[in-house]
């Protein structure tokens, strides 16, 4: 047989409970270390092939009259640049006053030099062993 709630009886209520987890974190110091760095300089031999070019300019007097400007030319690896001036005769004519002869000498030399190179080394030393039975707790600043 079912019972129906009578209008005289108040409603019965069941309260529901809920657990909530609140998570917090904190820093625990487990020990300390000392880090030292040392710069060490050691000599190293380096080689390089150096190229040197030497330019020699030789002035060669010519003293000839010409009808037109001679071109710049090269003969046997020597660059020849004509140098002109006008001379007053009965008429103006071009005279090849001189030529500049420009030659190039190339030499190579293997050089060896000792140069210092630096390298940095780090040493890490633990200052104290942590006692994990009693940790040092530091509150996190962003809580």
PDB file of C-alpha atoms in Angstrom:
ATOM      1  CA  UNK A   1       0.000   0.000   0.000  1.00  0.00           C
ATOM      2  CA  UNK A   2       1.336   3.383  -0.873  1.00  0.00           C
ATOM      3  CA  UNK A   3       1.178   6.370   1.281  1.00  0.00           C
ATOM      4  CA  UNK A   4       0.482   9.676  -0.210  1.00  0.00           C
ATOM      5  CA  UNK A   5       1.674  12.823   1.431  1.00  0.00           C
ATOM      6  CA  UNK A   6      -1.042  14.488   3.310  1.00  0.00           C
ATOM      7  CA  UNK A   7      -1.531  18.180   2.998  1.00  0.00           C
ATOM      8  CA  UNK A   8      -0.886  18.546   6.735  1.00  0.00           C
ATOM      9  CA  UNK A   9       2.622  17.060   6.516  1.00  0.00           C
ATOM     10  CA  UNK A  10       5.459  19.334   5.375  1.00  0.00           C
ATOM     11  CA  UNK A  11       7.688  18.208   2.478  1.00  0.00           C
ATOM     12  CA  UNK A  12      10.652  16.183   3.547  1.00  0.00           C
ATOM     13  CA  UNK A  13      13.966  17.272   2.106  1.00  0.00           C
ATOM     14  CA  UNK A  14      17.267  15.464   1.709  1.00  0.00           C
ATOM     15  CA  UNK A  15      20.340  17.652   1.711  1.00  0.00           C
ATOM     16  CA  UNK A  16      23.082  16.712  -0.758  1.00  0.00           C
ATOM     17  CA  UNK A  17      26.668  17.361   0.235  1.00  0.00           C
ATOM     18  CA  UNK A  18      29.634  17.888  -2.051  1.00  0.00           C
ATOM     19  CA  UNK A  19      33.334  17.873  -1.242  1.00  0.00           C
ATOM     20  CA  UNK A  20      35.549  20.440  -2.970  1.00  0.00           C
ATOM     21  CA  UNK A  21      39.292  20.226  -3.423  1.00  0.00           C
ATOM     22  CA  UNK A  22      41.350  23.317  -2.861  1.00  0.00           C
ATOM     23  CA  UNK A  23      44.831  22.976  -4.332  1.00  0.00           C
ATOM     24  CA  UNK A  24      47.703  25.117  -3.055  1.00  0.00           C
ATOM     25  CA  UNK A  25      51.339  24.926  -3.906  1.00  0.00           C
ATOM     26  CA  UNK A  26      54.437  26.137  -2.124  1.00  0.00           C
ATOM     27  CA  UNK A  27      58.178  26.134  -2.733  1.00  0.00           C
ATOM     28  CA  UNK A  28      60.335  23.669  -0.830  1.00  0.00           C
ATOM     29  CA  UNK A  29      64.065  24.288  -0.662  1.00  0.00           C
ATOM     30  CA  UNK A  30      65.942  21.029  -1.169  1.00  0.00           C
ATOM     31  CA  UNK A  31      69.455  22.401  -0.869  1.00  0.00           C
ATOM     32  CA  UNK A  32      71.828  25.035  -2.176  1.00  0.00           C
ATOM     33  CA  UNK A  33      74.662  24.987  -4.688  1.00  0.00           C
ATOM     34  CA  UNK A  34      77.569  27.288  -5.484  1.00  0.00           C
ATOM     35  CA  UNK A  35      78.430  27.802  -9.150  1.00  0.00           C
ATOM     36  CA  UNK A  36      81.853  29.216  -9.994  1.00  0.00           C
ATOM     37  CA  UNK A  37      83.136  30.032 -13.479  1.00  0.00           C
ATOM     38  CA  UNK A  38      86.731  30.340 -14.588  1.00  0.00           C
ATOM     39  CA  UNK A  39      88.021  31.703 -17.901  1.00  0.00           C
ATOM     40  CA  UNK A  40      90.962  29.783 -19.256  1.00  0.00           C
ATOM     41  CA  UNK A  41      93.154  31.159 -22.053  1.00  0.00           C
ATOM     42  CA  UNK A  42      95.066  28.722 -24.228  1.00  0.00           C
ATOM     43  CA  UNK A  43      97.257  29.518 -27.239  1.00  0.00           C
ATOM     44  CA  UNK A  44      96.129  28.158 -30.604  1.00  0.00           C
ATOM     45  CA  UNK A  45      98.074  28.223 -33.878  1.00  0.00           C
ATOM     46  CA  UNK A  46      96.141  29.463 -36.890  1.00  0.00           C
ATOM     47  CA  UNK A  47      97.228  29.599 -40.516  1.00  0.00           C
ATOM     48  CA  UNK A  48      96.018  31.876 -43.283  1.00  0.00           C
ATOM     49  CA  UNK A  49      97.071  32.352 -46.877  1.00  0.00           C
ATOM     50  CA  UNK A  50      97.656  36.054 -47.403  1.00  0.00           C
ATOM     51  CA  UNK A  51      97.713  37.580 -50.882  1.00  0.00           C
ATOM     52  CA  UNK A  52      99.583  40.792 -51.569  1.00  0.00           C
ATOM     53  CA  UNK A  53      99.471  42.840 -54.746  1.00  0.00           C
ATOM     54  CA  UNK A  54     102.022  45.506 -55.521  1.00  0.00           C
ATOM     55  CA  UNK A  55     101.414  48.123 -58.210  1.00  0.00           C
ATOM     56  CA  UNK A  56     104.385  49.797 -59.887  1.00  0.00           C
ATOM     57  CA  UNK A  57     103.914  52.915 -62.044  1.00  0.00           C
ATOM     58  CA  UNK A  58     106.695  53.740 -64.487  1.00  0.00           C
ATOM     59  CA  UNK A  59     106.709  57.020 -66.432  1.00  0.00           C
ATOM     60  CA  UNK A  60     108.034  56.543 -69.977  1.00  0.00           C
ATOM     61  CA  UNK A  61     108.652  59.766 -71.978  1.00  0.00           C
ATOM     62  CA  UNK A  62     107.386  59.519 -75.597  1.00  0.00           C
ATOM     63  CA  UNK A  63     107.463  63.069 -77.080  1.00  0.00           C
ATOM     64  CA  UNK A  64     105.522  62.322 -80.318  1.00  0.00           C
ATOM     65  CA  UNK A  65     102.794  64.353 -81.966  1.00  0.00           C
ATOM     66  CA  UNK A  66      99.603  62.386 -82.593  1.00  0.00           C
ATOM     67  CA  UNK A  67      96.489  63.105 -84.628  1.00  0.00           C
ATOM     68  CA  UNK A  68      94.010  61.513 -82.161  1.00  0.00           C
ATOM     69  CA  UNK A  69      93.908  60.329 -78.572  1.00  0.00           C
ATOM     70  CA  UNK A  70      95.536  56.871 -78.322  1.00  0.00           C
ATOM     71  CA  UNK A  71      93.426  54.283 -76.465  1.00  0.00           C
ATOM     72  CA  UNK A  72      94.336  52.811 -73.100  1.00  0.00           C
ATOM     73  CA  UNK A  73      95.853  49.411 -73.875  1.00  0.00           C
ATOM     74  CA  UNK A  74      97.548  46.409 -72.302  1.00  0.00           C
ATOM     75  CA  UNK A  75     100.816  44.886 -73.510  1.00  0.00           C
ATOM     76  CA  UNK A  76     102.336  41.780 -71.885  1.00  0.00           C
ATOM     77  CA  UNK A  77     100.322  42.228 -68.674  1.00  0.00           C
ATOM     78  CA  UNK A  78     101.246  45.951 -68.426  1.00  0.00           C
ATOM     79  CA  UNK A  79      98.474  48.556 -68.587  1.00  0.00           C
ATOM     80  CA  UNK A  80      99.511  51.554 -70.727  1.00  0.00           C
ATOM     81  CA  UNK A  81      97.695  54.854 -70.148  1.00  0.00           C
ATOM     82  CA  UNK A  82      98.563  57.699 -72.547  1.00  0.00           C
ATOM     83  CA  UNK A  83      99.106  61.163 -71.039  1.00  0.00           C
ATOM     84  CA  UNK A  84      98.456  64.047 -73.475  1.00  0.00           C
ATOM     85  CA  UNK A  85      99.071  67.751 -73.558  1.00  0.00           C
ATOM     86  CA  UNK A  86      98.403  70.407 -76.134  1.00  0.00           C
ATOM     87  CA  UNK A  87     101.388  72.265 -77.527  1.00  0.00           C
ATOM     88  CA  UNK A  88     101.185  75.515 -79.388  1.00  0.00           C
ATOM     89  CA  UNK A  89     102.845  75.262 -82.722  1.00  0.00           C
ATOM     90  CA  UNK A  90     101.528  77.127 -85.712  1.00  0.00           C
ATOM     91  CA  UNK A  91      98.524  75.032 -85.079  1.00  0.00           C
ATOM     92  CA  UNK A  92      97.375  73.064 -82.077  1.00  0.00           C
ATOM     93  CA  UNK A  93      98.276  69.383 -82.267  1.00  0.00           C
ATOM     94  CA  UNK A  94      98.134  66.555 -79.791  1.00  0.00           C
ATOM     95  CA  UNK A  95     101.488  65.405 -78.521  1.00  0.00           C
ATOM     96  CA  UNK A  96     101.897  62.118 -76.683  1.00  0.00           C
ATOM     97  CA  UNK A  97     103.906  63.427 -73.773  1.00  0.00           C
ATOM     98  CA  UNK A  98     104.359  60.181 -71.863  1.00  0.00           C
ATOM     99  CA  UNK A  99     102.809  56.825 -71.100  1.00  0.00           C
ATOM    100  CA  UNK A 100     102.159  55.455 -67.674  1.00  0.00           C
ATOM    101  CA  UNK A 101     102.998  51.754 -67.538  1.00  0.00           C
ATOM    102  CA  UNK A 102     101.153  50.047 -64.689  1.00  0.00           C
ATOM    103  CA  UNK A 103     102.138  46.492 -63.827  1.00  0.00           C
ATOM    104  CA  UNK A 104     100.999  44.242 -61.012  1.00  0.00           C
ATOM    105  CA  UNK A 105     102.995  41.700 -59.023  1.00  0.00           C
ATOM    106  CA  UNK A 106     101.093  39.106 -56.983  1.00  0.00           C
ATOM    107  CA  UNK A 107     102.748  37.175 -54.188  1.00  0.00           C
ATOM    108  CA  UNK A 108     101.322  34.744 -51.660  1.00  0.00           C
ATOM    109  CA  UNK A 109     102.684  33.952 -48.233  1.00  0.00           C
ATOM    110  CA  UNK A 110     101.562  31.332 -45.731  1.00  0.00           C
ATOM    111  CA  UNK A 111     101.694  32.924 -42.289  1.00  0.00           C
ATOM    112  CA  UNK A 112     101.436  31.182 -38.927  1.00  0.00           C
ATOM    113  CA  UNK A 113     100.467  33.107 -35.818  1.00  0.00           C
ATOM    114  CA  UNK A 114      99.732  32.022 -32.250  1.00  0.00           C
ATOM    115  CA  UNK A 115      96.614  33.684 -30.887  1.00  0.00           C
ATOM    116  CA  UNK A 116      94.979  33.251 -27.440  1.00  0.00           C
ATOM    117  CA  UNK A 117      91.502  31.720 -27.309  1.00  0.00           C
ATOM    118  CA  UNK A 118      89.407  31.848 -24.134  1.00  0.00           C
ATOM    119  CA  UNK A 119      87.099  29.133 -22.810  1.00  0.00           C
ATOM    120  CA  UNK A 120      84.892  29.318 -19.706  1.00  0.00           C
ATOM    121  CA  UNK A 121      84.483  26.358 -17.331  1.00  0.00           C
ATOM    122  CA  UNK A 122      81.891  26.079 -14.511  1.00  0.00           C
ATOM    123  CA  UNK A 123      82.214  24.202 -11.215  1.00  0.00           C
ATOM    124  CA  UNK A 124      79.071  23.325  -9.193  1.00  0.00           C
ATOM    125  CA  UNK A 125      79.488  22.580  -5.472  1.00  0.00           C
ATOM    126  CA  UNK A 126      76.581  21.504  -3.217  1.00  0.00           C
ATOM    127  CA  UNK A 127      76.768  23.639  -0.050  1.00  0.00           C
ATOM    128  CA  UNK A 128      74.644  21.458   2.253  1.00  0.00           C
ATOM    129  CA  UNK A 129      72.627  18.280   2.042  1.00  0.00           C
ATOM    130  CA  UNK A 130      68.882  18.862   2.485  1.00  0.00           C
ATOM    131  CA  UNK A 131      67.095  17.313   5.449  1.00  0.00           C
ATOM    132  CA  UNK A 132      63.920  16.154   3.759  1.00  0.00           C
ATOM    133  CA  UNK A 133      62.284  15.300   7.114  1.00  0.00           C
ATOM    134  CA  UNK A 134      61.994  19.028   7.842  1.00  0.00           C
ATOM    135  CA  UNK A 135      61.649  20.887   4.509  1.00  0.00           C
ATOM    136  CA  UNK A 136      61.956  24.642   4.377  1.00  0.00           C
ATOM    137  CA  UNK A 137      58.670  25.958   3.007  1.00  0.00           C
ATOM    138  CA  UNK A 138      58.584  29.295   1.203  1.00  0.00           C
ATOM    139  CA  UNK A 139      55.203  30.639   0.153  1.00  0.00           C
ATOM    140  CA  UNK A 140      54.771  31.119  -3.583  1.00  0.00           C
ATOM    141  CA  UNK A 141      54.331  34.797  -4.426  1.00  0.00           C
ATOM    142  CA  UNK A 142      51.700  34.235  -7.113  1.00  0.00           C
ATOM    143  CA  UNK A 143      49.086  32.625  -4.812  1.00  0.00           C
TER     144      UNK A 143
END
